[in-house]
mmCIF file of C-alpha atoms and ligand atoms in Angstrom:
data_model
loop_
_atom_site.group_PDB
_atom_site.id
_atom_site.type_symbol
_atom_site.label_atom_id
_atom_site.label_comp_id
_atom_site.label_asym_id
_atom_site.label_seq_id
_atom_site.Cartn_x
_atom_site.Cartn_y
_atom_site.Cartn_z
ATOM 1 C CA UNK A 13 -136.673 249.257 26.094
ATOM 2 C CA UNK A 14 -140.284 250.434 26.134
ATOM 3 C CA UNK A 15 -142.789 248.650 23.940
ATOM 4 C CA UNK A 16 -145.761 250.678 22.741
ATOM 5 C CA UNK A 17 -148.722 249.439 20.708
ATOM 6 C CA UNK A 18 -150.990 252.502 20.670
ATOM 7 C CA UNK A 19 -150.192 255.346 18.295
ATOM 8 C CA UNK A 20 -151.352 257.937 20.822
ATOM 9 C CA UNK A 21 -148.960 256.489 23.468
ATOM 10 C CA UNK A 22 -146.143 256.725 20.917
ATOM 11 C CA UNK A 23 -146.979 260.407 20.450
ATOM 12 C CA UNK A 24 -146.813 260.897 24.251
ATOM 13 C CA UNK A 25 -143.374 259.172 24.358
ATOM 14 C CA UNK A 26 -142.162 261.393 21.539
ATOM 15 C CA UNK A 27 -143.395 264.568 23.272
ATOM 16 C CA UNK A 28 -141.626 263.509 26.485
ATOM 17 C CA UNK A 29 -138.346 263.037 24.572
ATOM 18 C CA UNK A 30 -138.651 266.480 23.056
ATOM 19 C CA UNK A 31 -139.446 268.043 26.434
ATOM 20 C CA UNK A 32 -136.198 266.528 27.728
ATOM 21 C CA UNK A 33 -134.400 268.070 24.749
ATOM 22 C CA UNK A 34 -133.554 264.654 23.267
ATOM 23 C CA UNK A 35 -133.428 264.224 19.495
ATOM 24 C CA UNK A 36 -135.311 261.223 18.081
ATOM 25 C CA UNK A 37 -133.944 258.791 15.485
ATOM 26 C CA UNK A 38 -136.492 256.538 13.830
ATOM 27 C CA UNK A 39 -136.108 253.237 11.956
ATOM 28 C CA UNK A 40 -139.332 251.951 10.363
ATOM 29 C CA UNK A 41 -139.304 248.188 9.644
ATOM 30 C CA UNK A 42 -141.564 245.230 8.982
ATOM 31 C CA UNK A 43 -139.719 243.030 11.486
ATOM 32 C CA UNK A 44 -137.920 239.672 11.042
ATOM 33 C CA UNK A 45 -134.886 241.774 11.852
ATOM 34 C CA UNK A 46 -131.381 241.066 10.591
ATOM 35 C CA UNK A 47 -128.009 242.798 10.592
ATOM 36 C CA UNK A 48 -129.211 245.205 7.857
ATOM 37 C CA UNK A 49 -131.871 246.599 10.174
ATOM 38 C CA UNK A 50 -129.430 246.643 13.102
ATOM 39 C CA UNK A 51 -126.923 248.819 11.226
ATOM 40 C CA UNK A 52 -129.729 251.347 10.712
ATOM 41 C CA UNK A 53 -130.393 251.233 14.461
ATOM 42 C CA UNK A 54 -126.666 251.689 15.202
ATOM 43 C CA UNK A 55 -126.547 254.699 12.867
ATOM 44 C CA UNK A 56 -129.660 256.180 14.519
ATOM 45 C CA UNK A 57 -128.036 255.713 17.933
ATOM 46 C CA UNK A 58 -124.847 257.386 16.755
ATOM 47 C CA UNK A 59 -126.729 260.425 15.410
ATOM 48 C CA UNK A 60 -129.660 260.838 17.835
ATOM 49 C CA UNK A 61 -130.319 260.798 21.592
ATOM 50 C CA UNK A 62 -133.289 258.401 21.564
ATOM 51 C CA UNK A 63 -134.061 255.666 19.053
ATOM 52 C CA UNK A 64 -137.468 254.335 18.084
ATOM 53 C CA UNK A 65 -137.887 251.267 15.851
ATOM 54 C CA UNK A 66 -141.304 250.383 14.486
ATOM 55 C CA UNK A 67 -142.387 246.912 13.427
ATOM 56 C CA UNK A 68 -145.468 246.950 11.277
ATOM 57 C CA UNK A 69 -146.248 244.577 8.419
ATOM 58 C CA UNK A 70 -148.087 247.204 6.430
ATOM 59 C CA UNK A 71 -150.938 245.605 4.472
ATOM 60 C CA UNK A 72 -151.235 248.704 2.234
ATOM 61 C CA UNK A 73 -147.879 248.020 0.597
ATOM 62 C CA UNK A 74 -148.499 244.372 -0.279
ATOM 63 C CA UNK A 75 -150.041 243.980 -3.711
ATOM 64 C CA UNK A 76 -149.576 240.202 -3.441
ATOM 65 C CA UNK A 77 -151.764 238.566 -0.721
ATOM 66 C CA UNK A 78 -149.513 235.495 -0.712
ATOM 67 C CA UNK A 79 -146.459 237.624 0.106
ATOM 68 C CA UNK A 80 -148.360 239.297 2.970
ATOM 69 C CA UNK A 81 -149.553 235.948 4.344
ATOM 70 C CA UNK A 82 -146.066 234.428 4.272
ATOM 71 C CA UNK A 83 -144.119 237.490 5.408
ATOM 72 C CA UNK A 84 -141.973 236.253 8.354
ATOM 73 C CA UNK A 85 -143.131 237.386 11.788
ATOM 74 C CA UNK A 86 -140.881 236.808 14.838
ATOM 75 C CA UNK A 87 -141.597 239.490 17.390
ATOM 76 C CA UNK A 88 -139.946 237.806 20.397
ATOM 77 C CA UNK A 89 -136.635 237.397 18.578
ATOM 78 C CA UNK A 90 -136.851 240.964 17.202
ATOM 79 C CA UNK A 91 -137.452 242.275 20.702
ATOM 80 C CA UNK A 92 -134.287 240.578 21.979
ATOM 81 C CA UNK A 93 -132.214 241.959 19.092
ATOM 82 C CA UNK A 94 -133.497 245.498 19.635
ATOM 83 C CA UNK A 95 -132.863 245.384 23.381
ATOM 84 C CA UNK A 96 -129.298 244.310 22.628
ATOM 85 C CA UNK A 97 -128.934 247.099 20.063
ATOM 86 C CA UNK A 98 -129.899 249.761 22.623
ATOM 87 C CA UNK A 99 -133.228 250.734 21.062
ATOM 88 C CA UNK A 100 -135.210 252.978 23.452
ATOM 89 C CA UNK A 101 -138.714 252.402 22.161
ATOM 90 C CA UNK A 102 -140.226 249.639 20.069
ATOM 91 C CA UNK A 103 -143.424 250.757 18.402
ATOM 92 C CA UNK A 104 -145.609 247.834 17.320
ATOM 93 C CA UNK A 105 -148.765 249.606 16.229
ATOM 94 C CA UNK A 106 -152.038 247.811 15.858
ATOM 95 C CA UNK A 107 -153.452 248.462 12.411
ATOM 96 C CA UNK A 108 -156.585 250.094 13.805
ATOM 97 C CA UNK A 109 -154.459 252.393 15.921
ATOM 98 C CA UNK A 110 -152.134 253.625 13.159
ATOM 99 C CA UNK A 111 -154.827 254.239 10.551
ATOM 100 C CA UNK A 112 -157.336 255.638 13.069
ATOM 101 C CA UNK A 113 -159.719 258.053 11.367
ATOM 102 C CA UNK A 114 -157.461 258.065 8.367
ATOM 103 C CA UNK A 115 -158.214 257.219 4.761
ATOM 104 C CA UNK A 116 -155.251 256.515 2.518
ATOM 105 C CA UNK A 117 -154.110 259.575 0.556
ATOM 106 C CA UNK A 118 -152.770 259.707 -2.972
ATOM 107 C CA UNK A 119 -149.262 261.208 -2.956
ATOM 108 C CA UNK A 120 -147.352 262.679 -5.893
ATOM 109 C CA UNK A 121 -144.522 260.158 -6.291
ATOM 110 C CA UNK A 122 -142.768 262.030 -9.093
ATOM 111 C CA UNK A 123 -143.489 259.262 -11.593
ATOM 112 C CA UNK A 124 -141.657 256.601 -9.558
ATOM 113 C CA UNK A 125 -144.735 254.353 -9.661
ATOM 114 C CA UNK A 126 -144.293 254.021 -13.440
ATOM 115 C CA UNK A 127 -140.757 252.620 -13.460
ATOM 116 C CA UNK A 128 -138.798 249.628 -12.077
ATOM 117 C CA UNK A 129 -140.742 248.250 -9.076
ATOM 118 C CA UNK A 130 -143.774 250.423 -9.862
ATOM 119 C CA UNK A 131 -145.512 248.526 -12.693
ATOM 120 C CA UNK A 132 -145.074 245.079 -11.114
ATOM 121 C CA UNK A 133 -146.197 246.242 -7.661
ATOM 122 C CA UNK A 134 -149.231 248.488 -8.235
ATOM 123 C CA UNK A 135 -150.060 250.591 -5.183
ATOM 124 C CA UNK A 136 -146.908 249.506 -3.334
ATOM 125 C CA UNK A 137 -145.213 252.909 -3.038
ATOM 126 C CA UNK A 138 -148.480 254.704 -2.206
ATOM 127 C CA UNK A 139 -148.857 252.134 0.600
ATOM 128 C CA UNK A 140 -145.305 252.746 1.808
ATOM 129 C CA UNK A 141 -145.650 256.538 1.828
ATOM 130 C CA UNK A 142 -149.051 256.393 3.532
ATOM 131 C CA UNK A 143 -147.685 254.358 6.411
ATOM 132 C CA UNK A 144 -144.453 256.353 6.694
ATOM 133 C CA UNK A 145 -146.514 259.556 6.854
ATOM 134 C CA UNK A 146 -148.648 258.077 9.669
ATOM 135 C CA UNK A 147 -145.583 256.825 11.566
ATOM 136 C CA UNK A 148 -143.844 260.209 11.235
ATOM 137 C CA UNK A 149 -147.063 261.893 12.384
ATOM 138 C CA UNK A 150 -146.967 260.042 15.717
ATOM 139 C CA UNK A 151 -143.199 259.669 16.288
ATOM 140 C CA UNK A 152 -142.170 263.077 14.886
ATOM 141 C CA UNK A 153 -138.527 262.019 14.509
ATOM 142 C CA UNK A 154 -135.668 264.405 13.830
ATOM 143 C CA UNK A 155 -134.090 261.867 11.495
ATOM 144 C CA UNK A 156 -135.374 258.670 9.860
ATOM 145 C CA UNK A 157 -133.016 255.965 8.598
ATOM 146 C CA UNK A 158 -133.680 254.010 5.391
ATOM 147 C CA UNK A 159 -131.638 251.313 3.658
ATOM 148 C CA UNK A 160 -130.220 251.763 0.161
ATOM 149 C CA UNK A 161 -131.175 248.109 -0.290
ATOM 150 C CA UNK A 162 -134.661 249.428 -1.138
ATOM 151 C CA UNK A 163 -133.273 252.122 -3.384
ATOM 152 C CA UNK A 164 -136.523 253.097 -5.062
ATOM 153 C CA UNK A 165 -138.365 253.242 -1.734
ATOM 154 C CA UNK A 166 -135.648 255.594 -0.496
ATOM 155 C CA UNK A 167 -135.970 257.732 -3.654
ATOM 156 C CA UNK A 168 -139.766 257.886 -3.278
ATOM 157 C CA UNK A 169 -139.535 258.949 0.363
ATOM 158 C CA UNK A 170 -136.840 261.532 -0.411
ATOM 159 C CA UNK A 171 -139.057 262.904 -3.191
ATOM 160 C CA UNK A 172 -142.174 263.180 -1.003
ATOM 161 C CA UNK A 173 -140.229 264.572 1.978
ATOM 162 C CA UNK A 174 -138.685 267.196 -0.292
ATOM 163 C CA UNK A 175 -141.830 268.239 -2.184
ATOM 164 C CA UNK A 176 -144.061 268.333 0.920
ATOM 165 C CA UNK A 177 -141.361 269.989 3.054
ATOM 166 C CA UNK A 178 -141.415 267.257 5.685
ATOM 167 C CA UNK A 179 -139.138 268.399 8.503
ATOM 168 C CA UNK A 180 -137.607 264.943 9.091
ATOM 169 C CA UNK A 181 -134.052 264.370 7.851
ATOM 170 C CA UNK A 182 -134.019 261.285 5.609
ATOM 171 C CA UNK A 183 -130.761 259.373 6.100
ATOM 172 C CA UNK A 184 -129.716 256.745 3.487
ATOM 173 C CA UNK A 185 -127.721 253.790 4.878
ATOM 174 C CA UNK A 186 -125.570 251.331 2.848
ATOM 175 C CA UNK A 187 -126.725 247.787 2.097
ATOM 176 C CA UNK A 188 -125.533 245.032 4.448
ATOM 177 C CA UNK A 189 -124.650 241.798 2.700
ATOM 178 C CA UNK A 190 -123.948 238.183 3.590
ATOM 179 C CA UNK A 191 -120.303 237.124 3.056
ATOM 180 C CA UNK A 192 -121.273 235.686 -0.377
ATOM 181 C CA UNK A 193 -122.703 239.073 -1.429
ATOM 182 C CA UNK A 194 -126.436 238.377 -1.073
ATOM 183 C CA UNK A 195 -128.163 241.498 0.279
ATOM 184 C CA UNK A 196 -129.660 240.692 3.683
ATOM 185 C CA UNK A 197 -133.459 240.596 3.533
ATOM 186 C CA UNK A 198 -136.223 239.186 5.704
ATOM 187 C CA UNK A 199 -137.496 237.417 2.585
ATOM 188 C CA UNK A 200 -134.251 235.374 2.370
ATOM 189 C CA UNK A 201 -135.715 233.267 5.191
ATOM 190 C CA UNK A 202 -138.186 231.862 2.667
ATOM 191 C CA UNK A 203 -135.492 230.565 0.280
ATOM 192 C CA UNK A 204 -134.834 226.808 0.202
ATOM 193 C CA UNK A 205 -131.160 225.789 0.695
ATOM 194 C CA UNK A 206 -130.883 225.278 -3.100
ATOM 195 C CA UNK A 207 -132.405 228.696 -3.848
ATOM 196 C CA UNK A 208 -130.214 230.325 -1.195
ATOM 197 C CA UNK A 209 -127.165 228.854 -2.943
ATOM 198 C CA UNK A 210 -128.203 230.454 -6.261
ATOM 199 C CA UNK A 211 -129.296 233.832 -4.805
ATOM 200 C CA UNK A 212 -125.813 235.522 -4.759
ATOM 201 C CA UNK A 213 -125.955 235.550 -8.579
ATOM 202 C CA UNK A 214 -127.982 238.782 -8.274
ATOM 203 C CA UNK A 215 -125.047 240.563 -6.645
ATOM 204 C CA UNK A 216 -122.582 238.921 -9.052
ATOM 205 C CA UNK A 217 -124.705 240.244 -11.915
ATOM 206 C CA UNK A 218 -124.622 243.781 -10.469
ATOM 207 C CA UNK A 219 -120.863 243.521 -9.907
ATOM 208 C CA UNK A 220 -120.328 242.510 -13.502
ATOM 209 C CA UNK A 221 -122.381 245.517 -14.671
ATOM 210 C CA UNK A 222 -120.264 247.708 -12.358
ATOM 211 C CA UNK A 223 -117.088 246.283 -13.929
ATOM 212 C CA UNK A 224 -117.956 247.630 -17.368
ATOM 213 C CA UNK A 225 -119.959 250.717 -16.348
ATOM 214 C CA UNK A 226 -118.878 253.966 -18.057
ATOM 215 C CA UNK A 227 -116.331 252.002 -20.146
ATOM 216 C CA UNK A 228 -118.802 250.285 -22.444
ATOM 217 C CA UNK A 229 -122.203 251.428 -23.753
ATOM 218 C CA UNK A 230 -125.133 251.010 -21.327
ATOM 219 C CA UNK A 231 -126.649 248.103 -23.295
ATOM 220 C CA UNK A 232 -123.389 246.190 -23.371
ATOM 221 C CA UNK A 233 -122.730 246.754 -19.633
ATOM 222 C CA UNK A 234 -126.233 245.402 -19.013
ATOM 223 C CA UNK A 235 -125.562 242.432 -21.281
ATOM 224 C CA UNK A 236 -122.673 241.297 -19.029
ATOM 225 C CA UNK A 237 -125.099 241.050 -16.124
ATOM 226 C CA UNK A 238 -127.846 239.384 -18.169
ATOM 227 C CA UNK A 239 -125.444 236.684 -19.319
ATOM 228 C CA UNK A 240 -124.822 235.639 -15.692
ATOM 229 C CA UNK A 241 -128.540 235.579 -14.904
ATOM 230 C CA UNK A 242 -129.344 233.490 -17.971
ATOM 231 C CA UNK A 243 -126.805 230.918 -16.788
ATOM 232 C CA UNK A 244 -128.826 230.461 -13.560
ATOM 233 C CA UNK A 245 -131.966 228.707 -14.870
ATOM 234 C CA UNK A 246 -133.938 228.908 -11.605
ATOM 235 C CA UNK A 247 -133.840 232.728 -11.768
ATOM 236 C CA UNK A 248 -136.859 234.462 -13.320
ATOM 237 C CA UNK A 249 -135.725 237.956 -14.155
ATOM 238 C CA UNK A 250 -138.163 240.871 -13.870
ATOM 239 C CA UNK A 251 -135.772 243.651 -14.736
ATOM 240 C CA UNK A 252 -132.143 244.656 -14.820
ATOM 241 C CA UNK A 253 -131.760 248.385 -15.428
ATOM 242 C CA UNK A 254 -129.081 251.021 -15.308
ATOM 243 C CA UNK A 255 -130.660 254.213 -14.027
ATOM 244 C CA UNK A 256 -130.017 257.832 -13.181
ATOM 245 C CA UNK A 257 -128.934 257.940 -9.504
ATOM 246 C CA UNK A 258 -131.557 260.540 -8.546
ATOM 247 C CA UNK A 259 -134.644 259.999 -10.698
ATOM 248 C CA UNK A 260 -133.933 256.236 -11.162
ATOM 249 C CA UNK A 261 -135.161 256.710 -14.733
ATOM 250 C CA UNK A 262 -133.549 253.930 -16.861
ATOM 251 C CA UNK A 263 -130.691 255.192 -19.078
ATOM 252 C CA UNK A 264 -129.967 254.513 -22.719
ATOM 253 C CA UNK A 265 -126.561 256.209 -22.538
ATOM 254 C CA UNK A 266 -124.250 257.434 -19.792
ATOM 255 C CA UNK A 267 -124.459 261.108 -20.865
ATOM 256 C CA UNK A 268 -122.112 263.269 -18.782
ATOM 257 C CA UNK A 269 -122.947 261.471 -15.554
ATOM 258 C CA UNK A 270 -120.225 260.271 -13.197
ATOM 259 C CA UNK A 271 -122.616 258.093 -11.196
ATOM 260 C CA UNK A 272 -125.480 255.747 -12.023
ATOM 261 C CA UNK A 273 -127.205 252.825 -10.328
ATOM 262 C CA UNK A 274 -127.780 249.252 -11.487
ATOM 263 C CA UNK A 275 -130.989 247.680 -10.149
ATOM 264 C CA UNK A 276 -132.243 244.126 -10.433
ATOM 265 C CA UNK A 277 -135.443 242.300 -9.474
ATOM 266 C CA UNK A 278 -135.895 238.559 -9.921
ATOM 267 C CA UNK A 279 -137.905 235.641 -8.630
ATOM 268 C CA UNK A 280 -136.245 232.671 -7.069
ATOM 269 C CA UNK A 281 -138.904 230.029 -6.402
ATOM 270 C CA UNK A 282 -141.691 231.823 -4.519
ATOM 271 C CA UNK A 283 -139.515 234.736 -3.431
ATOM 272 C CA UNK A 284 -139.025 238.040 -5.225
ATOM 273 C CA UNK A 285 -135.601 239.517 -4.516
ATOM 274 C CA UNK A 286 -134.306 243.015 -5.316
ATOM 275 C CA UNK A 287 -130.833 244.481 -5.145
ATOM 276 C CA UNK A 288 -128.853 247.423 -6.496
ATOM 277 C CA UNK A 289 -125.369 248.920 -6.556
ATOM 278 C CA UNK A 290 -124.095 252.406 -7.287
ATOM 279 C CA UNK A 291 -121.909 252.677 -10.387
ATOM 280 C CA UNK A 292 -119.002 255.138 -10.385
ATOM 281 C CA UNK A 293 -117.037 256.599 -13.270
ATOM 282 C CA UNK A 294 -113.371 256.092 -12.449
HETATM 283 P P1 AMP B 313 -138.067 246.176 5.884
HETATM 284 O O1 AMP B 313 -138.231 245.580 7.241
HETATM 285 O O2 AMP B 313 -137.665 245.197 4.831
HETATM 286 O O3 AMP B 313 -139.230 247.059 5.498
HETATM 287 O O4 AMP B 313 -136.823 247.156 5.982
HETATM 288 C C1 AMP B 313 -136.772 248.187 6.938
HETATM 289 C C2 AMP B 313 -135.605 249.087 6.615
HETATM 290 O O5 AMP B 313 -134.404 248.332 6.644
HETATM 291 C C3 AMP B 313 -135.715 249.695 5.200
HETATM 292 O O6 AMP B 313 -135.253 251.040 5.247
HETATM 293 C C4 AMP B 313 -134.785 248.823 4.404
HETATM 294 O O7 AMP B 313 -134.242 249.458 3.265
HETATM 295 C C5 AMP B 313 -133.691 248.533 5.426
HETATM 296 N N1 AMP B 313 -132.946 247.334 5.055
HETATM 297 C C6 AMP B 313 -133.464 246.110 4.717
HETATM 298 N N2 AMP B 313 -132.478 245.270 4.359
HETATM 299 C C7 AMP B 313 -131.319 245.971 4.456
HETATM 300 C C8 AMP B 313 -129.941 245.663 4.209
HETATM 301 N N3 AMP B 313 -129.554 244.462 3.778
HETATM 302 N N4 AMP B 313 -129.015 246.621 4.425
HETATM 303 C C9 AMP B 313 -129.392 247.856 4.842
HETATM 304 N N5 AMP B 313 -130.669 248.212 5.106
HETATM 305 C C10 AMP B 313 -131.619 247.293 4.903
#
């Protein structure tokens, strides 16, 4: 596996792949890799000839300096995991190199910054899209793989890619979970053993919403989930919403939909966790 730190060298690697007629699959990450990231890499390998993974803890997308300071960093371990996963190129850009001669742009996010994660994380999605645009600019992938775990991030990127006619194919990948249902996340590393024991309640809450979705009114389906969260006193809920699967706009009724999505965000000690599940009308 090649390791590249300079954006211009990454562009040279990408051009060489294209000259050889190899398609490029790209998985952008912030490192502290786990099985969730590795399933994205496996999918990229299955669909493309060469796979690039980036590790970049993007300061633009952290609205909370404490979260940025404590974000887990474990490059050596990540390197071993990616070698084992058959990654061809690990791009670890230096900040100066990725944002060279570049001032952050303001993207049209289709209103996503006003709902769900948006209000509690001002500037977060602009930061995400700015760095993804820069990474795409240098890597020029055929396809880029994103986890449904970060459902709103995926929706934002799909929106921008669609409206700006980005040529990259955006591929959504299902959420990987621990056996007790907790969505895998680098931030789980910061949970104490007691907090880790409580954390699966987020998934249980979403499952209980799913159990009554489309059979009961939206507010009552939500209430089933809220009841479980209230019973876990260490959980500080930010939101539990049932949303349209495309716009992610929170719903007041099911309308004639056959699909929706339940999304939750909550604090557990110092860690903010998010999760979501798709709801199906059966
Ligand atoms: P991150 O390193 O947290 O920025 O995540 C990098 C990519 O991995 C994003 O597209 C995430 O949505 C995805 N990802 C993170 N956790 C999971 C998971 N548990 N299952 C699937 N994909 C994930």
